[in-house]
Amino acid sequence: MNKNLGVGLIGAGFIGRFHIRSWESVRGGDINGICDKNLEMANEAAAIVNQLGVGKPKIFNSVSEMVADPNIDAVWICAPNFTRLEIMEEIVNTIETGKGSLIGVACEKPLGRDVTEAKKMLDLVRRVGLLDGYL
């Protein structure tokens, strides 16, 4: 029996919650984790996930902790634009140090605040061989 893809959301604000609500139409995937610096927002987003029945998310204190969890196969970066490159660097560092693994990563638009930042995001994801998507 195949297991559902376990997805972790990074960012529990407006965009993260938009993705949670749209998850009712997703087959073969569960929201298994939420990471946000604001614990109250993370808990509120987790409550929405539970209410909609689209996963049973664990709240993570860091991106590295989320990437290291074996129930997380892919992450959706829904955090504010100015944090995305730093988040991708943390994801890649966690994978390169052997502390975690992922199948893929998807990033909410925009990929970067400028072309240089967007290219850096792609270079990082390719460096560790992740599938990538643009939300």
mmCIF file with all atom_site columns, N, CA and C in Angstrom, residues 33-59:
data_model
loop_
_atom_site.group_PDB
_atom_site.id
_atom_site.type_symbol
_atom_site.label_atom_id
_atom_site.label_alt_id
_atom_site.label_comp_id
_atom_site.label_asym_id
_atom_site.label_entity_id
_atom_site.label_seq_id
_atom_site.pdbx_PDB_ins_code
_atom_site.Cartn_x
_atom_site.Cartn_y
_atom_site.Cartn_z
_atom_site.occupancy
_atom_site.B_iso_or_equiv
_atom_site.pdbx_formal_charge
_atom_site.auth_seq_id
_atom_site.auth_comp_id
_atom_site.auth_asym_id
_atom_site.auth_atom_id
_atom_site.pdbx_PDB_model_num
ATOM 1  N N  . GLY A 1 33 ? 2.994   18.644 8.712  1.00 0.00 ? 33 GLY A N  1
ATOM 2  C CA . GLY A 1 33 ? 3.782   19.545 9.536  1.00 0.00 ? 33 GLY A CA 1
ATOM 3  C C  . GLY A 1 33 ? 3.548   20.999 9.200  1.00 0.00 ? 33 GLY A C  1
ATOM 4  N N  . ILE A 1 34 ? 3.742   21.835 10.205 1.00 0.00 ? 34 ILE A N  1
ATOM 5  C CA . ILE A 1 34 ? 3.661   23.285 10.038 1.00 0.00 ? 34 ILE A CA 1
ATOM 6  C C  . ILE A 1 34 ? 4.804   23.900 10.830 1.00 0.00 ? 34 ILE A C  1
ATOM 7  N N  . CYS A 1 35 ? 5.495   24.840 10.197 1.00 0.00 ? 35 CYS A N  1
ATOM 8  C CA . CYS A 1 35 ? 6.574   25.565 10.846 1.00 0.00 ? 35 CYS A CA 1
ATOM 9  C C  . CYS A 1 35 ? 6.336   27.059 10.642 1.00 0.00 ? 35 CYS A C  1
ATOM 10 N N  . ASP A 1 36 ? 6.255   27.779 11.725 1.00 0.00 ? 36 ASP A N  1
ATOM 11 C CA . ASP A 1 36 ? 6.109   29.239 11.675 1.00 0.00 ? 36 ASP A CA 1
ATOM 12 C C  . ASP A 1 36 ? 6.743   29.796 12.943 1.00 0.00 ? 36 ASP A C  1
ATOM 13 N N  . LYS A 1 37 ? 7.414   30.929 12.818 1.00 0.00 ? 37 LYS A N  1
ATOM 14 C CA . LYS A 1 37 ? 8.045   31.538 14.001 1.00 0.00 ? 37 LYS A CA 1
ATOM 15 C C  . LYS A 1 37 ? 7.017   31.967 15.027 1.00 0.00 ? 37 LYS A C  1
ATOM 16 N N  . ASN A 1 38 ? 5.793   32.200 14.574 1.00 0.00 ? 38 ASN A N  1
ATOM 17 C CA . ASN A 1 38 ? 4.704   32.582 15.471 1.00 0.00 ? 38 ASN A CA 1
ATOM 18 C C  . ASN A 1 38 ? 3.935   31.310 15.846 1.00 0.00 ? 38 ASN A C  1
ATOM 19 N N  . LEU A 1 39 ? 4.166   30.819 17.055 1.00 0.00 ? 39 LEU A N  1
ATOM 20 C CA . LEU A 1 39 ? 3.566   29.561 17.502 1.00 0.00 ? 39 LEU A CA 1
ATOM 21 C C  . LEU A 1 39 ? 2.040   29.621 17.499 1.00 0.00 ? 39 LEU A C  1
ATOM 22 N N  . GLU A 1 40 ? 1.479   30.749 17.848 1.00 0.00 ? 40 GLU A N  1
ATOM 23 C CA . GLU A 1 40 ? 0.022   30.887 17.853 1.00 0.00 ? 40 GLU A CA 1
ATOM 24 C C  . GLU A 1 40 ? -0.539  30.706 16.440 1.00 0.00 ? 40 GLU A C  1
ATOM 25 N N  . MET A 1 41 ? 0.115   31.331 15.453 1.00 0.00 ? 41 MET A N  1
ATOM 26 C CA . MET A 1 41 ? -0.327  31.167 14.064 1.00 0.00 ? 41 MET A CA 1
ATOM 27 C C  . MET A 1 41 ? -0.184  29.723 13.607 1.00 0.00 ? 41 MET A C  1
ATOM 28 N N  . ALA A 1 42 ? 0.910   29.075 14.005 1.00 0.00 ? 42 ALA A N  1
ATOM 29 C CA . ALA A 1 42 ? 1.120   27.673 13.634 1.00 0.00 ? 42 ALA A CA 1
ATOM 30 C C  . ALA A 1 42 ? 0.025   26.788 14.209 1.00 0.00 ? 42 ALA A C  1
ATOM 31 N N  . ASN A 1 43 ? -0.327  27.016 15.473 1.00 0.00 ? 43 ASN A N  1
ATOM 32 C CA . ASN A 1 43 ? -1.396  26.230 16.100 1.00 0.00 ? 43 ASN A CA 1
ATOM 33 C C  . ASN A 1 43 ? -2.750  26.490 15.455 1.00 0.00 ? 43 ASN A C  1
ATOM 34 N N  . GLU A 1 44 ? -3.030  27.728 15.095 1.00 0.00 ? 44 GLU A N  1
ATOM 35 C CA . GLU A 1 44 ? -4.292  28.047 14.411 1.00 0.00 ? 44 GLU A CA 1
ATOM 36 C C  . GLU A 1 44 ? -4.354  27.358 13.051 1.00 0.00 ? 44 GLU A C  1
ATOM 37 N N  . ALA A 1 45 ? -3.237  27.375 12.326 1.00 0.00 ? 45 ALA A N  1
ATOM 38 C CA . ALA A 1 45 ? -3.205  26.708 11.023 1.00 0.00 ? 45 ALA A CA 1
ATOM 39 C C  . ALA A 1 45 ? -3.379  25.196 11.184 1.00 0.00 ? 45 ALA A C  1
ATOM 40 N N  . ALA A 1 46 ? -2.756  24.624 12.205 1.00 0.00 ? 46 ALA A N  1
ATOM 41 C CA . ALA A 1 46 ? -2.906  23.188 12.465 1.00 0.00 ? 46 ALA A CA 1
ATOM 42 C C  . ALA A 1 46 ? -4.358  22.843 12.770 1.00 0.00 ? 46 ALA A C  1
ATOM 43 N N  . ALA A 1 47 ? -5.035  23.724 13.481 1.00 0.00 ? 47 ALA A N  1
ATOM 44 C CA . ALA A 1 47 ? -6.454  23.496 13.786 1.00 0.00 ? 47 ALA A CA 1
ATOM 45 C C  . ALA A 1 47 ? -7.285  23.473 12.508 1.00 0.00 ? 47 ALA A C  1
ATOM 46 N N  . ILE A 1 48 ? -6.947  24.324 11.548 1.00 0.00 ? 48 ILE A N  1
ATOM 47 C CA . ILE A 1 48 ? -7.667  24.330 10.261 1.00 0.00 ? 48 ILE A CA 1
ATOM 48 C C  . ILE A 1 48 ? -7.418  23.019 9.531  1.00 0.00 ? 48 ILE A C  1
ATOM 49 N N  . VAL A 1 49 ? -6.165  22.565 9.522  1.00 0.00 ? 49 VAL A N  1
ATOM 50 C CA . VAL A 1 49 ? -5.830  21.279 8.886  1.00 0.00 ? 49 VAL A CA 1
ATOM 51 C C  . VAL A 1 49 ? -6.659  20.161 9.499  1.00 0.00 ? 49 VAL A C  1
ATOM 52 N N  . ASN A 1 50 ? -6.704  20.118 10.817 1.00 0.00 ? 50 ASN A N  1
ATOM 53 C CA . ASN A 1 50 ? -7.472  19.073 11.510 1.00 0.00 ? 50 ASN A CA 1
ATOM 54 C C  . ASN A 1 50 ? -8.959  19.186 11.224 1.00 0.00 ? 50 ASN A C  1
ATOM 55 N N  . GLN A 1 51 ? -9.473  20.401 11.238 1.00 0.00 ? 51 GLN A N  1
ATOM 56 C CA . GLN A 1 51 ? -10.899 20.624 10.981 1.00 0.00 ? 51 GLN A CA 1
ATOM 57 C C  . GLN A 1 51 ? -11.293 20.163 9.577  1.00 0.00 ? 51 GLN A C  1
ATOM 58 N N  . LEU A 1 52 ? -10.422 20.431 8.601  1.00 0.00 ? 52 LEU A N  1
ATOM 59 C CA . LEU A 1 52 ? -10.715 20.045 7.218  1.00 0.00 ? 52 LEU A CA 1
ATOM 60 C C  . LEU A 1 52 ? -10.403 18.570 6.944  1.00 0.00 ? 52 LEU A C  1
ATOM 61 N N  . GLY A 1 53 ? -9.695  17.922 7.862  1.00 0.00 ? 53 GLY A N  1
ATOM 62 C CA . GLY A 1 53 ? -9.347  16.513 7.674  1.00 0.00 ? 53 GLY A CA 1
ATOM 63 C C  . GLY A 1 53 ? -8.312  16.280 6.588  1.00 0.00 ? 53 GLY A C  1
ATOM 64 N N  . VAL A 1 54 ? -7.373  17.221 6.430  1.00 0.00 ? 54 VAL A N  1
ATOM 65 C CA . VAL A 1 54 ? -6.369  17.107 5.367  1.00 0.00 ? 54 VAL A CA 1
ATOM 66 C C  . VAL A 1 54 ? -4.979  16.780 5.921  1.00 0.00 ? 54 VAL A C  1
ATOM 67 N N  . GLY A 1 55 ? -4.947  16.262 7.124  1.00 0.00 ? 55 GLY A N  1
ATOM 68 C CA . GLY A 1 55 ? -3.692  15.864 7.740  1.00 0.00 ? 55 GLY A CA 1
ATOM 69 C C  . GLY A 1 55 ? -3.783  15.951 9.246  1.00 0.00 ? 55 GLY A C  1
ATOM 70 N N  . LYS A 1 56 ? -2.715  15.543 9.876  1.00 0.00 ? 56 LYS A N  1
ATOM 71 C CA . LYS A 1 56 ? -2.584  15.635 11.335 1.00 0.00 ? 56 LYS A CA 1
ATOM 72 C C  . LYS A 1 56 ? -1.212  16.245 11.598 1.00 0.00 ? 56 LYS A C  1
ATOM 73 N N  . PRO A 1 57 ? -1.112  17.563 11.454 1.00 0.00 ? 57 PRO A N  1
ATOM 74 C CA . PRO A 1 57 ? 0.205   18.187 11.459 1.00 0.00 ? 57 PRO A CA 1
ATOM 75 C C  . PRO A 1 57 ? 0.856   18.289 12.834 1.00 0.00 ? 57 PRO A C  1
ATOM 76 N N  . LYS A 1 58 ? 2.145   18.105 12.814 1.00 0.00 ? 58 LYS A N  1
ATOM 77 C CA . LYS A 1 58 ? 2.999   18.358 13.960 1.00 0.00 ? 58 LYS A CA 1
ATOM 78 C C  . LYS A 1 58 ? 3.522   19.786 13.803 1.00 0.00 ? 58 LYS A C  1
ATOM 79 N N  . ILE A 1 59 ? 3.643   20.504 14.906 1.00 0.00 ? 59 ILE A N  1
ATOM 80 C CA . ILE A 1 59 ? 4.206   21.849 14.870 1.00 0.00 ? 59 ILE A CA 1
ATOM 81 C C  . ILE A 1 59 ? 5.716   21.726 15.064 1.00 0.00 ? 59 ILE A C  1
#
